[in-house]
PDB file of C-alpha atoms in Angstrom:
ATOM      1  CA  MET A   1      36.396 -29.342 -40.589  1.00 79.00           C
ATOM      2  CA  ILE A   2      36.240 -29.017 -36.316  1.00 87.00           C
ATOM      3  CA  ASP A   3      39.953 -28.806 -36.024  1.00 84.00           C
ATOM      4  CA  GLU A   4      40.573 -26.640 -38.881  1.00 87.00           C
ATOM      5  CA  THR A   5      38.169 -24.072 -37.430  1.00 87.00           C
ATOM      6  CA  ALA A   6      39.480 -24.574 -33.950  1.00 83.00           C
ATOM      7  CA  ALA A   7      43.007 -23.419 -35.161  1.00 84.00           C
ATOM      8  CA  GLU A   8      41.427 -20.775 -37.271  1.00 84.00           C
ATOM      9  CA  ILE A   9      39.819 -19.077 -34.126  1.00 76.00           C
ATOM     10  CA  ALA A  10      42.817 -19.891 -31.871  1.00 74.00           C
ATOM     11  CA  ASP A  11      45.218 -18.027 -34.446  1.00 74.00           C
ATOM     12  CA  MET A  12      42.704 -15.187 -34.714  1.00 66.00           C
ATOM     13  CA  GLN A  13      42.267 -15.757 -38.246  1.00 59.00           C
ATOM     14  CA  THR A  14      38.555 -14.493 -38.086  1.00 55.00           C
ATOM     15  CA  HIS A  15      38.629 -11.251 -35.981  1.00 61.00           C
ATOM     16  CA  SER A  16      35.031 -10.382 -35.283  1.00 73.00           C
ATOM     17  CA  SER A  17      33.586 -12.048 -32.003  1.00 78.00           C
ATOM     18  CA  SER A  18      30.447 -12.633 -34.027  1.00 79.00           C
ATOM     19  CA  GLU A  19      31.868 -13.920 -37.167  1.00 82.00           C
ATOM     20  CA  VAL A  20      33.779 -16.333 -34.845  1.00 87.00           C
ATOM     21  CA  ALA A  21      30.426 -17.556 -33.271  1.00 88.00           C
ATOM     22  CA  VAL A  22      29.111 -18.137 -36.594  1.00 90.00           C
ATOM     23  CA  LYS A  23      31.794 -20.088 -38.186  1.00 91.00           C
ATOM     24  CA  ALA A  24      31.855 -22.250 -35.116  1.00 93.00           C
ATOM     25  CA  ALA A  25      28.236 -22.989 -35.515  1.00 94.00           C
ATOM     26  CA  ARG A  26      28.823 -23.862 -39.297  1.00 94.00           C
ATOM     27  CA  ALA A  27      31.611 -26.011 -38.491  1.00 94.00           C
ATOM     28  CA  LEU A  28      29.841 -28.038 -35.784  1.00 94.00           C
ATOM     29  CA  ARG A  29      27.541 -29.164 -39.103  1.00 95.00           C
ATOM     30  CA  SER A  30      30.225 -31.707 -39.820  1.00 95.00           C
ATOM     31  CA  VAL A  31      29.243 -33.864 -36.588  1.00 96.00           C
ATOM     32  CA  THR A  32      26.039 -34.620 -38.593  1.00 96.00           C
ATOM     33  CA  GLU A  33      28.024 -35.614 -41.682  1.00 95.00           C
ATOM     34  CA  ARG A  34      29.352 -39.013 -39.493  1.00 95.00           C
ATOM     35  CA  GLU A  35      27.518 -42.004 -38.434  1.00 96.00           C
ATOM     36  CA  PHE A  36      26.970 -43.157 -35.136  1.00 96.00           C
ATOM     37  CA  PRO A  37      24.907 -46.179 -33.641  1.00 96.00           C
ATOM     38  CA  THR A  38      23.018 -44.513 -30.808  1.00 95.00           C
ATOM     39  CA  VAL A  39      21.518 -40.994 -29.627  1.00 95.00           C
ATOM     40  CA  ASP A  40      24.125 -40.998 -26.904  1.00 94.00           C
ATOM     41  CA  GLU A  41      26.847 -41.700 -29.014  1.00 96.00           C
ATOM     42  CA  TYR A  42      25.718 -38.618 -31.103  1.00 96.00           C
ATOM     43  CA  HIS A  43      25.308 -36.558 -27.838  1.00 95.00           C
ATOM     44  CA  ARG A  44      28.952 -37.236 -26.630  1.00 95.00           C
ATOM     45  CA  ALA A  45      30.649 -36.415 -30.088  1.00 96.00           C
ATOM     46  CA  LEU A  46      28.474 -33.138 -30.621  1.00 96.00           C
ATOM     47  CA  ASP A  47      29.358 -32.119 -27.070  1.00 96.00           C
ATOM     48  CA  ARG A  48      33.398 -33.288 -27.231  1.00 95.00           C
ATOM     49  CA  ASN A  49      33.613 -31.339 -30.761  1.00 95.00           C
ATOM     50  CA  SER A  50      31.698 -28.245 -29.460  1.00 95.00           C
ATOM     51  CA  SER A  51      33.950 -28.352 -26.522  1.00 94.00           C
ATOM     52  CA  ALA A  52      36.955 -28.201 -28.697  1.00 94.00           C
ATOM     53  CA  LEU A  53      35.662 -25.524 -30.630  1.00 93.00           C
ATOM     54  CA  GLN A  54      35.104 -23.050 -27.168  1.00 90.00           C
ATOM     55  CA  ARG A  55      38.855 -24.002 -26.075  1.00 88.00           C
ATOM     56  CA  ALA A  56      40.092 -22.267 -28.983  1.00 87.00           C
ATOM     57  CA  ASN A  57      39.251 -18.909 -27.603  1.00 82.00           C
ATOM     58  CA  PRO A  58      37.793 -19.348 -24.031  1.00 77.00           C
ATOM     59  CA  SER A  59      37.490 -15.553 -24.155  1.00 74.00           C
ATOM     60  CA  HIS A  60      34.659 -14.916 -26.964  1.00 78.00           C
ATOM     61  CA  ALA A  61      30.971 -15.142 -24.904  1.00 79.00           C
ATOM     62  CA  SER A  62      29.350 -15.317 -27.987  1.00 82.00           C
ATOM     63  CA  LEU A  63      31.296 -18.381 -29.065  1.00 87.00           C
ATOM     64  CA  HIS A  64      30.830 -20.131 -25.673  1.00 84.00           C
ATOM     65  CA  ASN A  65      26.885 -19.054 -25.513  1.00 85.00           C
ATOM     66  CA  THR A  66      25.835 -20.356 -28.958  1.00 91.00           C
ATOM     67  CA  GLN A  67      27.716 -23.553 -28.561  1.00 93.00           C
ATOM     68  CA  CYS A  68      26.416 -24.177 -25.573  1.00 91.00           C
ATOM     69  CA  GLU A  69      22.665 -23.692 -26.685  1.00 93.00           C
ATOM     70  CA  ILE A  70      23.175 -25.956 -29.763  1.00 96.00           C
ATOM     71  CA  VAL A  71      24.289 -28.880 -27.397  1.00 96.00           C
ATOM     72  CA  GLU A  72      22.091 -28.128 -24.691  1.00 95.00           C
ATOM     73  CA  THR A  73      18.633 -27.793 -26.987  1.00 96.00           C
ATOM     74  CA  VAL A  74      20.012 -31.279 -28.400  1.00 94.00           C
ATOM     75  CA  ALA A  75      20.686 -33.079 -25.298  1.00 93.00           C
ATOM     76  CA  THR A  76      17.577 -31.973 -23.482  1.00 94.00           C
ATOM     77  CA  SER A  77      15.348 -32.797 -26.701  1.00 92.00           C
ATOM     78  CA  ASN A  78      14.220 -36.210 -26.032  1.00 88.00           C
ATOM     79  CA  VAL A  79      14.709 -37.160 -29.692  1.00 90.00           C
ATOM     80  CA  GLU A  80      14.831 -40.857 -30.263  1.00 92.00           C
ATOM     81  CA  THR A  81      16.708 -41.367 -33.373  1.00 96.00           C
ATOM     82  CA  VAL A  82      20.109 -40.103 -34.537  1.00 96.00           C
ATOM     83  CA  THR A  83      18.307 -38.794 -37.494  1.00 96.00           C
ATOM     84  CA  ALA A  84      15.933 -36.456 -35.864  1.00 96.00           C
ATOM     85  CA  ALA A  85      18.963 -35.663 -33.329  1.00 96.00           C
ATOM     86  CA  LYS A  86      21.205 -34.174 -36.348  1.00 96.00           C
ATOM     87  CA  ASN A  87      17.984 -32.592 -38.079  1.00 96.00           C
ATOM     88  CA  LEU A  88      17.345 -30.690 -34.916  1.00 96.00           C
ATOM     89  CA  THR A  89      21.086 -30.045 -34.602  1.00 97.00           C
ATOM     90  CA  LEU A  90      21.054 -28.437 -38.148  1.00 97.00           C
ATOM     91  CA  ASP A  91      17.976 -26.475 -37.210  1.00 97.00           C
ATOM     92  CA  THR A  92      19.325 -24.710 -34.186  1.00 97.00           C
ATOM     93  CA  ILE A  93      22.551 -23.902 -36.081  1.00 96.00           C
ATOM     94  CA  ASP A  94      20.369 -22.441 -38.464  1.00 96.00           C
ATOM     95  CA  ALA A  95      18.290 -20.467 -36.302  1.00 96.00           C
ATOM     96  CA  ILE A  96      21.592 -19.238 -34.163  1.00 94.00           C
ATOM     97  CA  ILE A  97      23.061 -17.929 -37.496  1.00 94.00           C
ATOM     98  CA  GLU A  98      20.272 -16.284 -38.385  1.00 93.00           C
ATOM     99  CA  ARG A  99      19.646 -14.302 -34.704  1.00 91.00           C
ATOM    100  CA  ILE A 100      23.301 -13.571 -34.762  1.00 88.00           C
ATOM    101  CA  GLU A 101      23.204 -11.688 -38.200  1.00 88.00           C
ATOM    102  CA  GLU A 102      19.593 -10.075 -37.380  1.00 90.00           C
ATOM    103  CA  SER A 103      21.397  -8.934 -34.334  1.00 89.00           C
ATOM    104  CA  LYS A 104      24.219  -7.571 -35.831  1.00 87.00           C
ATOM    105  CA  GLN A 105      21.960  -5.324 -38.207  1.00 90.00           C
ATOM    106  CA  ALA A 106      19.687  -4.259 -35.916  1.00 93.00           C
ATOM    107  CA  ALA A 107      22.683  -2.632 -33.717  1.00 93.00           C
ATOM    108  CA  ALA A 108      24.363  -1.357 -36.747  1.00 93.00           C
ATOM    109  CA  ASP A 109      20.962   0.711 -37.658  1.00 94.00           C
ATOM    110  CA  ARG A 110      21.053   1.866 -34.156  1.00 95.00           C
ATOM    111  CA  VAL A 111      24.735   3.417 -34.727  1.00 96.00           C
ATOM    112  CA  ALA A 112      23.576   4.827 -37.689  1.00 95.00           C
ATOM    113  CA  SER A 113      20.862   6.621 -36.649  1.00 95.00           C
ATOM    114  CA  MET A 114      23.222   8.202 -33.854  1.00 95.00           C
ATOM    115  CA  ILE A 115      25.802   9.459 -36.770  1.00 96.00           C
ATOM    116  CA  GLU A 116      25.227  12.836 -38.015  1.00 93.00           C
ATOM    117  CA  SER A 117      27.091  14.177 -41.032  1.00 92.00           C
ATOM    118  CA  THR A 118      30.318  15.786 -41.355  1.00 94.00           C
ATOM    119  CA  GLN A 119      30.686  14.264 -37.897  1.00 96.00           C
ATOM    120  CA  THR A 120      34.620  12.994 -37.042  1.00 98.00           C
ATOM    121  CA  LEU A 121      34.474   9.365 -35.461  1.00 98.00           C
ATOM    122  CA  LEU A 122      37.322   7.292 -34.129  1.00 98.00           C
ATOM    123  CA  THR A 123      37.178   3.667 -33.872  1.00 98.00           C
ATOM    124  CA  HIS A 124      39.727   0.851 -32.821  1.00 97.00           C
ATOM    125  CA  ASP A 125      40.235  -2.540 -33.835  1.00 94.00           C
ATOM    126  CA  TYR A 126      37.997  -4.236 -36.311  1.00 93.00           C
ATOM    127  CA  SER A 127      34.387  -4.770 -35.198  1.00 92.00           C
ATOM    128  CA  THR A 128      31.752  -5.493 -38.101  1.00 90.00           C
ATOM    129  CA  THR A 129      28.894  -4.333 -36.482  1.00 92.00           C
ATOM    130  CA  VAL A 130      30.754  -0.652 -35.935  1.00 95.00           C
ATOM    131  CA  LEU A 131      31.754  -0.709 -39.792  1.00 95.00           C
ATOM    132  CA  SER A 132      28.048  -1.919 -40.976  1.00 94.00           C
ATOM    133  CA  GLY A 133      26.682   1.070 -38.733  1.00 96.00           C
ATOM    134  CA  ILE A 134      29.107   3.392 -40.190  1.00 96.00           C
ATOM    135  CA  GLU A 135      28.492   2.083 -44.049  1.00 94.00           C
ATOM    136  CA  ALA A 136      24.826   2.359 -43.170  1.00 94.00           C
ATOM    137  CA  ALA A 137      25.225   5.947 -42.137  1.00 96.00           C
ATOM    138  CA  VAL A 138      27.436   6.804 -45.385  1.00 95.00           C
ATOM    139  CA  GLU A 139      24.829   5.234 -47.950  1.00 93.00           C
ATOM    140  CA  ASP A 140      22.009   7.560 -46.434  1.00 93.00           C
ATOM    141  CA  GLY A 141      24.402  10.229 -47.728  1.00 93.00           C
ATOM    142  CA  THR A 142      26.438  10.793 -44.678  1.00 95.00           C
ATOM    143  CA  GLU A 143      29.888  12.294 -44.983  1.00 96.00           C
ATOM    144  CA  LEU A 144      32.257  11.562 -42.158  1.00 97.00           C
ATOM    145  CA  THR A 145      35.912  11.718 -40.930  1.00 98.00           C
ATOM    146  CA  VAL A 146      37.059   8.552 -39.298  1.00 98.00           C
ATOM    147  CA  TYR A 147      40.399   8.108 -37.595  1.00 98.00           C
ATOM    148  CA  VAL A 148      41.244   4.374 -37.299  1.00 98.00           C
ATOM    149  CA  THR A 149      43.735   3.110 -34.949  1.00 98.00           C
ATOM    150  CA  GLU A 150      45.988   0.462 -36.237  1.00 96.00           C
ATOM    151  CA  SER A 151      45.259  -2.020 -33.335  1.00 95.00           C
ATOM    152  CA  ARG A 152      48.702  -3.232 -32.985  1.00 93.00           C
ATOM    153  CA  PRO A 153      50.104  -5.858 -33.044  1.00 93.00           C
ATOM    154  CA  ARG A 154      47.837  -7.559 -35.393  1.00 89.00           C
ATOM    155  CA  TYR A 155      46.880  -4.720 -37.322  1.00 93.00           C
ATOM    156  CA  LEU A 156      43.463  -5.420 -37.222  1.00 92.00           C
ATOM    157  CA  GLY A 157      42.707  -1.574 -37.903  1.00 95.00           C
ATOM    158  CA  ARG A 158      43.965  -1.731 -41.270  1.00 96.00           C
ATOM    159  CA  LYS A 159      41.672  -4.125 -42.154  1.00 94.00           C
ATOM    160  CA  THR A 160      38.819  -1.357 -41.103  1.00 96.00           C
ATOM    161  CA  ALA A 161      40.604   1.368 -42.981  1.00 97.00           C
ATOM    162  CA  ARG A 162      40.509  -0.838 -46.156  1.00 97.00           C
ATOM    163  CA  ARG A 163      36.779  -1.334 -45.794  1.00 96.00           C
ATOM    164  CA  LEU A 164      36.029   2.479 -45.006  1.00 97.00           C
ATOM    165  CA  GLY A 165      38.340   3.429 -47.588  1.00 96.00           C
ATOM    166  CA  GLU A 166      36.108   1.944 -50.417  1.00 95.00           C
ATOM    167  CA  TYR A 167      33.333   4.478 -49.648  1.00 94.00           C
ATOM    168  CA  ASP A 168      33.554   8.385 -51.019  1.00 92.00           C
ATOM    169  CA  GLY A 169      31.592   9.502 -48.271  1.00 94.00           C
ATOM    170  CA  VAL A 170      34.277   8.340 -45.835  1.00 97.00           C
ATOM    171  CA  ASP A 171      37.662  10.661 -45.354  1.00 97.00           C
ATOM    172  CA  THR A 172      39.560   7.760 -43.340  1.00 98.00           C
ATOM    173  CA  ARG A 173      42.545   8.256 -41.487  1.00 98.00           C
ATOM    174  CA  LEU A 174      44.990   5.285 -40.417  1.00 98.00           C
ATOM    175  CA  ILE A 175      46.909   6.175 -37.284  1.00 98.00           C
ATOM    176  CA  VAL A 176      49.044   4.164 -34.777  1.00 97.00           C
ATOM    177  CA  ASP A 177      47.407   3.193 -31.210  1.00 96.00           C
ATOM    178  CA  SER A 178      49.518   5.696 -29.385  1.00 95.00           C
ATOM    179  CA  ALA A 179      48.498   8.636 -31.413  1.00 97.00           C
ATOM    180  CA  ALA A 180      44.594   8.284 -30.702  1.00 97.00           C
ATOM    181  CA  GLY A 181      45.045  11.058 -28.095  1.00 96.00           C
ATOM    182  CA  SER A 182      46.177  13.357 -30.340  1.00 97.00           C
ATOM    183  CA  TYR A 183      43.594  13.328 -32.304  1.00 98.00           C
ATOM    184  CA  LEU A 184      40.994  12.806 -29.633  1.00 97.00           C
ATOM    185  CA  ASP A 185      40.218  16.655 -29.217  1.00 95.00           C
ATOM    186  CA  ASP A 186      38.989  16.416 -33.094  1.00 96.00           C
ATOM    187  CA  VAL A 187      36.736  13.581 -32.756  1.00 98.00           C
ATOM    188  CA  ASP A 188      32.967  13.792 -32.182  1.00 98.00           C
ATOM    189  CA  HIS A 189      32.582  10.156 -31.057  1.00 98.00           C
ATOM    190  CA  VAL A 190      34.059   7.119 -30.584  1.00 98.00           C
ATOM    191  CA  PHE A 191      32.436   3.581 -31.921  1.00 98.00           C
ATOM    192  CA  ILE A 192      34.163   0.223 -30.336  1.00 97.00           C
ATOM    193  CA  GLY A 193      33.110  -3.088 -30.604  1.00 94.00           C
ATOM    194  CA  MET A 194      32.687  -5.695 -27.835  1.00 92.00           C
ATOM    195  CA  THR A 195      33.787  -8.946 -26.930  1.00 89.00           C
ATOM    196  CA  CYS A 196      31.882  -9.164 -23.976  1.00 89.00           C
ATOM    197  CA  ILE A 197      30.511  -7.100 -21.070  1.00 92.00           C
ATOM    198  CA  VAL A 198      30.629  -8.786 -17.691  1.00 88.00           C
ATOM    199  CA  ASP A 199      30.266  -7.521 -14.045  1.00 85.00           C
ATOM    200  CA  LYS A 200      30.512  -3.887 -15.162  1.00 90.00           C
ATOM    201  CA  THR A 201      33.882  -4.601 -17.429  1.00 93.00           C
ATOM    202  CA  LEU A 202      33.958  -4.309 -20.991  1.00 95.00           C
ATOM    203  CA  TYR A 203      36.561  -6.968 -22.254  1.00 94.00           C
ATOM    204  CA  ASN A 204      37.509  -5.971 -26.096  1.00 94.00           C
ATOM    205  CA  ARG A 205      40.753  -5.784 -28.394  1.00 93.00           C
ATOM    206  CA  VAL A 206      43.826  -4.635 -26.089  1.00 95.00           C
ATOM    207  CA  GLY A 207      44.266  -0.920 -26.855  1.00 97.00           C
ATOM    208  CA  THR A 208      40.412  -0.164 -25.965  1.00 97.00           C
ATOM    209  CA  TYR A 209      40.908   1.109 -22.413  1.00 98.00           C
ATOM    210  CA  PRO A 210      43.375   3.543 -23.026  1.00 97.00           C
ATOM    211  CA  ILE A 211      41.068   5.361 -25.601  1.00 98.00           C
ATOM    212  CA  ALA A 212      38.285   4.827 -23.669  1.00 98.00           C
ATOM    213  CA  ALA A 213      39.864   6.601 -20.454  1.00 98.00           C
ATOM    214  CA  THR A 214      41.494   9.559 -23.069  1.00 98.00           C
ATOM    215  CA  ALA A 215      37.994   9.956 -24.271  1.00 98.00           C
ATOM    216  CA  ALA A 216      36.787  10.265 -20.801  1.00 97.00           C
ATOM    217  CA  ASP A 217      38.953  12.814 -19.833  1.00 97.00           C
ATOM    218  CA  VAL A 218      38.401  15.193 -23.321  1.00 97.00           C
ATOM    219  CA  ALA A 219      34.935  14.577 -22.760  1.00 97.00           C
ATOM    220  CA  VAL A 220      34.676  12.600 -25.842  1.00 98.00           C
ATOM    221  CA  PRO A 221      31.560  10.238 -26.020  1.00 98.00           C
ATOM    222  CA  VAL A 222      32.388   6.291 -26.120  1.00 98.00           C
ATOM    223  CA  THR A 223      29.798   3.820 -27.329  1.00 98.00           C
ATOM    224  CA  SER A 224      30.581   0.115 -27.530  1.00 97.00           C
ATOM    225  CA  VAL A 225      28.331  -1.862 -29.849  1.00 95.00           C
ATOM    226  CA  GLY A 226      27.412  -5.038 -30.291  1.00 90.00           C
ATOM    227  CA  SER A 227      25.055  -8.352 -29.860  1.00 87.00           C
ATOM    228  CA  ALA A 228      22.863  -7.966 -26.523  1.00 87.00           C
ATOM    229  CA  ALA A 229      24.151 -11.508 -26.141  1.00 81.00           C
ATOM    230  CA  LYS A 230      27.312 -10.098 -25.457  1.00 86.00           C
ATOM    231  CA  ILE A 231      26.575  -9.185 -22.226  1.00 88.00           C
ATOM    232  CA  ILE A 232      26.919 -11.678 -19.464  1.00 83.00           C
ATOM    233  CA  GLU A 233      25.069 -11.638 -16.116  1.00 75.00           C
ATOM    234  CA  GLY A 234      26.353 -15.001 -15.120  1.00 68.00           C
ATOM    235  CA  GLY A 235      27.694 -18.608 -15.849  1.00 66.00           C
ATOM    236  CA  PHE A 236      30.960 -17.035 -17.848  1.00 72.00           C
ATOM    237  CA  ARG A 237      34.224 -16.143 -16.646  1.00 77.00           C
ATOM    238  CA  PHE A 238      36.500 -14.233 -19.202  1.00 84.00           C
ATOM    239  CA  GLU A 239      39.946 -15.304 -19.709  1.00 82.00           C
ATOM    240  CA  ASN A 240      42.393 -13.456 -21.264  1.00 87.00           C
ATOM    241  CA  GLU A 241      44.768 -14.741 -23.667  1.00 85.00           C
ATOM    242  CA  GLN A 242      48.572 -14.234 -23.873  1.00 88.00           C
ATOM    243  CA  ARG A 243      49.173 -14.098 -27.646  1.00 88.00           C
ATOM    244  CA  VAL A 244      52.627 -15.279 -29.310  1.00 90.00           C
ATOM    245  CA  THR A 245      55.579 -13.056 -28.517  1.00 93.00           C
ATOM    246  CA  SER A 246      56.379 -13.342 -32.314  1.00 93.00           C
ATOM    247  CA  GLU A 247      53.554 -10.894 -32.915  1.00 93.00           C
ATOM    248  CA  VAL A 248      55.214  -8.214 -31.138  1.00 94.00           C
ATOM    249  CA  MET A 249      58.901  -9.038 -32.306  1.00 94.00           C
ATOM    250  CA  ARG A 250      60.104 -11.430 -34.880  1.00 92.00           C
ATOM    251  CA  GLU A 251      63.565 -12.311 -33.239  1.00 93.00           C
ATOM    252  CA  PRO A 252      64.057 -13.940 -29.985  1.00 91.00           C
ATOM    253  CA  PRO A 253      63.981 -11.306 -26.791  1.00 93.00           C
ATOM    254  CA  GLU A 254      67.551 -11.153 -25.281  1.00 93.00           C
ATOM    255  CA  GLY A 255      67.557  -9.758 -21.383  1.00 95.00           C
ATOM    256  CA  PHE A 256      63.787  -9.177 -21.467  1.00 96.00           C
ATOM    257  CA  LYS A 257      60.231 -10.512 -21.760  1.00 96.00           C
ATOM    258  CA  ILE A 258      57.240  -9.863 -24.261  1.00 96.00           C
ATOM    259  CA  GLU A 259      53.921  -9.868 -23.107  1.00 95.00           C
ATOM    260  CA  ASN A 260      51.203  -9.718 -25.635  1.00 95.00           C
ATOM    261  CA  PRO A 261      47.781  -9.732 -24.178  1.00 94.00           C
ATOM    262  CA  ALA A 262      44.648  -9.988 -26.530  1.00 91.00           C
ATOM    263  CA  TYR A 263      42.193  -7.678 -24.793  1.00 93.00           C
ATOM    264  CA  ASP A 264      42.111  -5.266 -22.230  1.00 95.00           C
ATOM    265  CA  ALA A 265      39.276  -4.208 -19.606  1.00 95.00           C
ATOM    266  CA  THR A 266      37.577  -1.438 -19.605  1.00 97.00           C
ATOM    267  CA  PRO A 267      35.231  -0.230 -16.870  1.00 96.00           C
ATOM    268  CA  VAL A 268      31.800   0.595 -18.385  1.00 96.00           C
ATOM    269  CA  GLY A 269      31.647   3.863 -16.188  1.00 96.00           C
ATOM    270  CA  LEU A 270      33.987   5.242 -19.239  1.00 97.00           C
ATOM    271  CA  LEU A 271      31.301   4.871 -21.731  1.00 97.00           C
ATOM    272  CA  GLU A 272      28.929   7.058 -22.802  1.00 97.00           C
ATOM    273  CA  ASN A 273      26.572   4.020 -23.696  1.00 97.00           C
ATOM    274  CA  VAL A 274      26.051   0.734 -25.289  1.00 97.00           C
ATOM    275  CA  VAL A 275      24.437  -0.129 -28.342  1.00 96.00           C
ATOM    276  CA  THR A 276      22.715  -3.735 -28.803  1.00 94.00           C
ATOM    277  CA  ASP A 277      20.079  -4.942 -31.161  1.00 92.00           C
ATOM    278  CA  GLU A 278      17.632  -4.581 -28.047  1.00 91.00           C
ATOM    279  CA  GLY A 279      18.515  -0.928 -27.632  1.00 94.00           C
ATOM    280  CA  VAL A 280      20.444   1.835 -26.019  1.00 95.00           C
ATOM    281  CA  ILE A 281      21.903   0.647 -22.584  1.00 95.00           C
ATOM    282  CA  MET A 282      23.353   2.964 -19.681  1.00 95.00           C
ATOM    283  CA  PRO A 283      26.350   1.842 -18.252  1.00 93.00           C
ATOM    284  CA  GLU A 284      24.905   2.333 -14.570  1.00 90.00           C
ATOM    285  CA  SER A 285      22.375  -0.469 -15.592  1.00 88.00           C
ATOM    286  CA  LEU A 286      24.885  -2.969 -16.208  1.00 84.00           C
ATOM    287  CA  GLY A 287      25.938  -5.405 -13.600  1.00 62.00           C
ATOM    288  CA  GLU A 288      25.372  -5.389 -10.088  1.00 53.00           C
TER     289      GLU A 288
END
C-alpha cells in the first residue's frame, strides 16, 4: 500500500495537493495492520513509511505537514502499548482527513460567494477547491463562462473542463496555455489553486506565473485558493521537480535538451488576494 501510493504520488496520478495529502494519510493506515514487538519498533516503522511517502513529492507542503503531524503525534504521546500507538495513529489520520475536507469546503464556499452571475472566469490546471467553489456557485443558480487552460504537458486542465462541462450553467471553453493572454481581456476573475505559499511566493503548477503576470498587466484580479495549512511560515523548503521528458515529446531529443519543471514560482504581489478556509488574505500580509 505504501509503495503503491508513493509511486502514484511520484507519477502525479493524483493531481490535487489536498487529495495527495489525504491519499498518503490513508496509506499510512496500512502500518497499523502489521505486528510489532515494541512501541519503539512501531514508531520507527511509522516514521520510515511516512518518509517514503514524503519523498515521493517533496514539493507538496500539505503532504509534508500532515505526515509530520501524524508521526510526531504518535512519537510524543508516551503511549505504552503497540495497540494504543496504533489506535492513536488511526484517530490522528481520521482527524487530519476530516480537517482537510472541511478546510477545502470552507475555502470553496468563500470562492462561491465571490462569483457573480454571468461572469467570465479563467482557471488553470486542476484544483479541487476551485472546482468546488465554481460548482457551488452554479448550484445556487449562477451562470458562468469559464476558460480552462489545458495545463500542458500533463493536460490536467482537460480534467477540469470535463468536470465543468457537466454543468448546464457553465459555458466551458478549453484553451491551450499560450492562448490565455488572448482571452484575459474578456475575463472578470482568475481563480487558481495553490501547492503552497512560502516566503511571499506562490508555488503552483507550471504555467501559473505567466497567467498571473498577464492578468496583472490587463488589470484582471487573480485569486489563489487553498487550505491555510498550505501557507508556510517556516520549516519547509520548496523543491521543484523536473518531470520526465517523455511528457513533452515521446521521441528522444537529438541536438537539444528538454526541460520539464512541474511547478513555477509566482510573486504573491501579482495576486489580488488569497482565499483559504480561515478567510481572505491580502498579499502584503504574507511572509516577512
